[in-house]
Amino acid sequence: MKKIPEHIAIIMDGNGRWAERQNKMRAVGHRQGVEALRSVLEKADELGVGHLTVYAFSTENWARPKAEIKALMMLLLEYIKSESKALHKKNVRITTIGDLTAFDQKIQREIEKAKELTAGNTGLNFNIALNYGARDEIARGINGILEKERRGERGENAKVTEEEISRSLDTWGMPDPDLLIRTSGEMRLSNFLLWQLAYGEMVFTEVLWPDFTGEHLVEAIEIYQNRDRRFGSIE
Ligand code: IPE
Ligand code: IPE
Ligand code: MG
């Protein structure tokens, strides 16, 4: 068996188109997307992936119609409530990236509960990007550095280093993703992990997220395994 990526990031895209193709409401696509997530998570766990980061809601997704946002929020709440115990049993650790303060108190509490419950787990790190935008993350990170500077917690005239920036981001403590997968045929990052993906391998597939299965994950990993990662060097 070739090397399994330590960190896989996924832009779960295409729920809306999946639903529209069947003349169903977009929310139906989001619900089916949760099912896809379940099977992908299971497969990632089985394969021994260390970290799985999924893009669930972006800072730009607030621009969608209120009804769709509401449906997504309800689905999120339902998912966290129903799934966290089962994930805990599987030794999965739940974490999030993104600014959670924009969400309802109720959602924030449920997310905190799920994180606390699973904090000590040593298996797969299931990392959910919620109200996440890479530019927002970087700006928040820099503000954190400025705050430390004001409190005199950084060395005098200390220069900002790449390491300090990395540590200021929400993904602190996680390795950078080795593999990024985006479904639905779109070939852009949509403000996802801009800093962390500097050397990530990218795999794009036409498959819409609700149709994506554990087997598709394996296929993406196989493509990754056949890539030559040079990191700017030569053979
Ligand atoms: C991804 O599917 C889910 C979220 C962004 C929350 P979309 O809802 O973007 O589906 P398409 O891209 O419109 O098909
Ligand atoms: C990216 O998908 C965000 C998530 C998957 C949560 P979008 O559908 O929002 O991105 P764009 O609009 O195609 O760039
Ligand atoms: Mg989309």
Short mmCIF file of C-alpha atoms and ligand atoms in Angstrom, two decimals:
data_model
loop_
_atom_site.label_atom_id
_atom_site.label_comp_id
_atom_site.label_asym_id
_atom_site.label_seq_id
_atom_site.Cartn_x
_atom_site.Cartn_y
_atom_site.Cartn_z
CA MET A 1 0.00 0.00 0.00
CA LYS A 2 1.36 3.39 -1.01
CA LYS A 3 1.43 6.37 1.29
CA ILE A 4 -1.96 7.55 2.52
CA PRO A 5 -2.15 11.36 2.71
CA GLU A 6 -1.91 12.54 6.29
CA HIS A 7 -4.35 15.39 5.67
CA ILE A 8 -7.12 15.47 3.05
CA ALA A 9 -9.21 18.59 2.45
CA ILE A 10 -12.46 18.48 0.50
CA ILE A 11 -14.56 21.19 -1.12
CA MET A 12 -17.91 19.42 -1.08
CA ASP A 13 -19.53 21.11 -4.05
CA GLY A 14 -22.51 20.39 -6.30
CA ASN A 15 -25.36 19.71 -3.87
CA GLY A 16 -27.58 22.32 -5.51
CA ARG A 17 -27.00 21.06 -9.05
CA TRP A 18 -27.58 17.49 -7.93
CA ALA A 19 -31.00 18.49 -6.62
CA GLU A 20 -31.88 20.72 -9.57
CA ARG A 21 -31.17 17.87 -12.00
CA GLN A 22 -33.93 15.91 -10.28
CA ASN A 23 -36.27 18.87 -9.99
CA LYS A 24 -35.86 18.86 -6.25
CA MET A 25 -35.23 21.66 -3.78
CA ARG A 26 -31.59 22.57 -3.19
CA ALA A 27 -32.02 21.56 0.46
CA VAL A 28 -32.65 17.99 -0.68
CA GLY A 29 -29.20 18.06 -2.27
CA HIS A 30 -27.65 19.31 0.95
CA ARG A 31 -29.32 16.49 2.86
CA GLN A 32 -27.98 13.93 0.40
CA GLY A 33 -24.60 15.63 0.75
CA VAL A 34 -24.59 14.73 4.43
CA GLU A 35 -25.02 11.07 3.46
CA ALA A 36 -22.02 11.34 1.15
CA LEU A 37 -20.01 12.88 3.96
CA ARG A 38 -20.90 9.97 6.21
CA SER A 39 -19.51 7.39 3.80
CA VAL A 40 -16.41 9.43 2.96
CA LEU A 41 -15.67 9.92 6.64
CA GLU A 42 -15.99 6.21 7.24
CA LYS A 43 -13.62 5.42 4.40
CA ALA A 44 -11.07 8.02 5.50
CA ASP A 45 -11.14 6.54 8.99
CA GLU A 46 -10.72 3.02 7.65
CA LEU A 47 -7.74 4.10 5.50
CA GLY A 48 -5.99 5.71 8.45
CA VAL A 49 -6.12 9.31 7.21
CA GLY A 50 -4.96 11.61 10.02
CA HIS A 51 -7.01 14.73 9.29
CA LEU A 52 -10.07 15.24 7.09
CA THR A 53 -11.06 18.88 6.59
CA VAL A 54 -14.37 19.55 4.85
CA TYR A 55 -15.66 22.87 3.57
CA ALA A 56 -19.22 23.01 4.89
CA PHE A 57 -20.04 26.73 4.89
CA SER A 58 -17.96 29.60 3.56
CA THR A 59 -17.85 33.25 4.58
CA GLU A 60 -19.33 33.93 1.12
CA ASN A 61 -22.24 31.51 1.53
CA TRP A 62 -24.10 34.13 3.62
CA ALA A 63 -24.91 35.70 0.26
CA ARG A 64 -27.36 32.87 -0.48
CA PRO A 65 -31.12 33.19 -0.02
CA LYS A 66 -32.20 33.22 3.65
CA ALA A 67 -34.22 30.03 3.25
CA GLU A 68 -31.23 28.07 1.97
CA ILE A 69 -29.02 29.36 4.78
CA LYS A 70 -31.68 28.35 7.27
CA ALA A 71 -31.94 24.86 5.78
CA LEU A 72 -28.16 24.50 5.95
CA MET A 73 -28.07 25.63 9.58
CA MET A 74 -30.81 23.19 10.56
CA LEU A 75 -28.99 20.40 8.80
CA LEU A 76 -25.77 21.33 10.57
CA LEU A 77 -27.44 21.32 13.97
CA GLU A 78 -29.15 18.01 13.27
CA TYR A 79 -25.93 16.45 12.01
CA ILE A 80 -23.81 17.53 14.99
CA LYS A 81 -26.47 16.40 17.44
CA SER A 82 -27.07 13.02 15.86
CA GLU A 83 -23.53 12.18 14.82
CA SER A 84 -21.20 13.27 17.59
CA LYS A 85 -21.83 10.30 19.88
CA ALA A 86 -21.24 7.79 17.08
CA LEU A 87 -18.07 9.61 16.03
CA HIS A 88 -16.91 9.65 19.63
CA LYS A 89 -17.33 5.87 19.79
CA LYS A 90 -15.10 5.62 16.73
CA ASN A 91 -12.39 7.63 18.53
CA VAL A 92 -12.86 10.51 16.04
CA ARG A 93 -11.88 13.98 17.23
CA ILE A 94 -14.14 16.79 15.99
CA THR A 95 -12.62 20.22 15.43
CA THR A 96 -13.68 23.27 13.43
CA ILE A 97 -12.04 26.11 11.56
CA GLY A 98 -13.74 29.40 10.74
CA ASP A 99 -15.45 32.08 12.79
CA LEU A 100 -18.21 30.39 14.78
CA THR A 101 -19.35 33.60 16.47
CA ALA A 102 -21.59 34.36 13.47
CA PHE A 103 -23.79 31.33 14.24
CA ASP A 104 -26.81 31.06 16.56
CA GLN A 105 -25.96 30.44 20.21
CA LYS A 106 -27.67 27.08 19.99
CA ILE A 107 -25.46 25.93 17.13
CA GLN A 108 -22.36 27.27 18.84
CA ARG A 109 -23.24 25.34 22.01
CA GLU A 110 -23.79 22.07 20.15
CA ILE A 111 -20.51 22.45 18.31
CA GLU A 112 -18.68 23.17 21.57
CA LYS A 113 -20.28 20.10 23.14
CA ALA A 114 -19.18 17.88 20.26
CA LYS A 115 -15.65 19.25 20.42
CA GLU A 116 -15.41 18.80 24.18
CA LEU A 117 -16.82 15.27 24.02
CA THR A 118 -14.24 14.18 21.46
CA ALA A 119 -11.29 16.35 22.50
CA GLY A 120 -9.30 13.47 23.98
CA ASN A 121 -9.79 11.10 21.02
CA THR A 122 -6.73 9.87 19.18
CA GLY A 123 -8.22 8.62 15.89
CA LEU A 124 -9.17 10.58 12.78
CA ASN A 125 -9.38 14.36 13.19
CA PHE A 126 -12.62 15.40 11.51
CA ASN A 127 -12.22 19.12 10.93
CA ILE A 128 -15.27 21.06 9.72
CA ALA A 129 -14.84 24.45 8.03
CA LEU A 130 -17.78 26.57 9.19
CA ASN A 131 -18.17 30.21 8.28
CA TYR A 132 -14.68 29.70 6.97
CA GLY A 133 -12.86 31.95 4.55
CA ALA A 134 -9.09 31.84 4.17
CA ARG A 135 -8.78 35.61 3.91
CA ASP A 136 -10.86 36.06 7.06
CA GLU A 137 -8.73 33.43 8.82
CA ILE A 138 -5.50 35.17 7.83
CA ALA A 139 -6.82 38.59 8.88
CA ARG A 140 -7.94 37.18 12.25
CA GLY A 141 -4.55 35.51 12.64
CA ILE A 142 -2.67 38.75 11.99
CA ASN A 143 -4.91 40.58 14.45
CA GLY A 144 -3.97 37.94 17.02
CA ILE A 145 -0.29 38.60 16.36
CA LEU A 146 -0.87 42.37 16.71
CA GLU A 147 -2.65 41.77 20.00
CA LYS A 148 0.34 39.82 21.35
CA GLU A 149 2.62 42.60 20.19
CA ARG A 150 0.51 45.17 22.08
CA ARG A 151 0.67 43.08 25.23
CA GLY A 152 4.44 42.86 24.86
CA GLU A 153 4.35 39.08 24.43
CA ARG A 154 6.53 39.03 21.33
CA GLY A 155 10.25 39.71 21.43
CA GLU A 156 11.29 43.29 20.88
CA ASN A 157 11.31 44.13 17.16
CA ALA A 158 10.44 40.48 16.46
CA LYS A 159 9.82 39.92 12.75
CA VAL A 160 6.78 37.97 11.65
CA THR A 161 7.83 34.57 10.34
CA GLU A 162 6.00 32.00 8.23
CA GLU A 163 5.95 29.81 11.31
CA GLU A 164 4.25 32.52 13.38
CA ILE A 165 1.63 33.05 10.68
CA SER A 166 0.96 29.31 10.49
CA ARG A 167 0.57 29.20 14.27
CA SER A 168 -1.90 32.10 14.18
CA LEU A 169 -4.29 30.28 11.82
CA ASP A 170 -7.31 28.17 12.77
CA THR A 171 -5.53 25.04 11.50
CA TRP A 172 -2.80 25.45 14.11
CA GLY A 173 -1.41 22.04 15.09
CA MET A 174 -2.53 20.30 11.89
CA PRO A 175 -0.16 19.50 9.04
CA ASP A 176 -0.90 21.28 5.75
CA PRO A 177 -3.24 19.26 3.50
CA ASP A 178 -1.42 16.88 1.18
CA LEU A 179 -4.46 16.46 -1.02
CA LEU A 180 -7.33 18.77 -1.93
CA ILE A 181 -10.39 17.29 -3.63
CA ARG A 182 -13.09 19.43 -5.22
CA THR A 183 -16.21 17.87 -6.62
CA SER A 184 -18.69 19.13 -9.24
CA GLY A 185 -16.21 20.17 -11.92
CA GLU A 186 -15.40 23.64 -10.59
CA MET A 187 -11.70 24.38 -10.62
CA ARG A 188 -11.15 27.07 -8.06
CA LEU A 189 -10.34 27.32 -4.38
CA SER A 190 -13.26 29.59 -3.40
CA ASN A 191 -11.30 31.07 -0.48
CA PHE A 192 -10.42 27.68 1.05
CA LEU A 193 -7.12 27.14 2.91
CA LEU A 194 -5.15 29.58 0.75
CA TRP A 195 -2.10 29.56 3.01
CA GLN A 196 -2.15 25.87 3.86
CA LEU A 197 -2.54 24.64 0.28
CA ALA A 198 0.70 26.26 -0.92
CA TYR A 199 1.98 22.78 -1.84
CA GLY A 200 -1.17 20.70 -1.71
CA GLU A 201 -1.90 18.32 -4.58
CA MET A 202 -5.25 19.05 -6.18
CA VAL A 203 -7.69 16.58 -7.63
CA PHE A 204 -10.83 17.82 -9.37
CA THR A 205 -13.70 15.56 -10.28
CA GLU A 206 -16.94 16.07 -12.20
CA VAL A 207 -18.82 13.93 -9.68
CA LEU A 208 -21.35 15.99 -7.73
CA TRP A 209 -20.85 15.84 -3.99
CA PRO A 210 -24.05 13.87 -3.17
CA ASP A 211 -22.83 11.15 -5.56
CA PHE A 212 -19.32 11.04 -4.12
CA THR A 213 -18.54 7.79 -2.29
CA GLY A 214 -15.73 6.15 -0.36
CA GLU A 215 -14.66 4.56 -3.63
CA HIS A 216 -14.28 7.99 -5.24
CA LEU A 217 -12.11 8.95 -2.29
CA VAL A 218 -9.90 5.94 -2.92
CA GLU A 219 -9.63 6.93 -6.61
CA ALA A 220 -8.57 10.46 -5.67
CA ILE A 221 -5.96 9.07 -3.29
CA GLU A 222 -4.63 6.84 -6.07
CA ILE A 223 -4.24 9.86 -8.35
CA TYR A 224 -2.42 11.62 -5.51
CA GLN A 225 -0.13 8.62 -5.02
CA ASN A 226 0.95 8.77 -8.64
CA ARG A 227 1.90 12.44 -8.43
CA ASP A 228 5.50 13.47 -8.18
CA ARG A 229 5.79 15.94 -5.30
CA ARG A 230 8.95 17.90 -5.86
CA PHE A 231 8.43 20.92 -3.59
CA GLY A 232 10.49 23.05 -5.93
CA SER A 233 13.45 20.69 -5.90
CA ILE A 234 14.51 18.17 -8.55
CA GLU A 235 14.71 14.40 -8.47
C1 IPE B 1 -22.01 22.81 -1.80
O1 IPE B 1 -23.00 22.67 -2.78
C2 IPE B 1 -22.59 23.03 -0.42
C3 IPE B 1 -22.42 24.38 0.12
C4 IPE B 1 -21.82 25.38 -0.48
C5 IPE B 1 -22.98 24.62 1.43
P1 IPE B 1 -23.64 23.91 -3.50
O2 IPE B 1 -24.82 24.34 -2.71
O3 IPE B 1 -22.61 24.96 -3.73
O4 IPE B 1 -24.10 23.27 -4.86
P2 IPE B 1 -24.01 23.93 -6.31
O5 IPE B 1 -22.60 24.34 -6.50
O6 IPE B 1 -24.94 25.09 -6.30
O7 IPE B 1 -24.43 22.85 -7.23
C1 IPE B 2 -17.50 26.45 -1.80
O1 IPE B 2 -18.53 26.17 -2.68
C2 IPE B 2 -18.01 26.45 -0.39
C3 IPE B 2 -18.43 25.15 0.13
C4 IPE B 2 -18.37 24.01 -0.49
C5 IPE B 2 -18.94 25.17 1.49
P1 IPE B 2 -19.39 27.33 -3.35
O2 IPE B 2 -20.37 26.66 -4.22
O3 IPE B 2 -19.91 28.24 -2.31
O4 IPE B 2 -18.30 28.13 -4.18
P2 IPE B 2 -18.42 28.94 -5.54
O5 IPE B 2 -19.50 29.94 -5.33
O6 IPE B 2 -18.73 27.97 -6.61
O7 IPE B 2 -17.08 29.54 -5.71
MG MG B 3 -21.37 25.35 -5.26
#
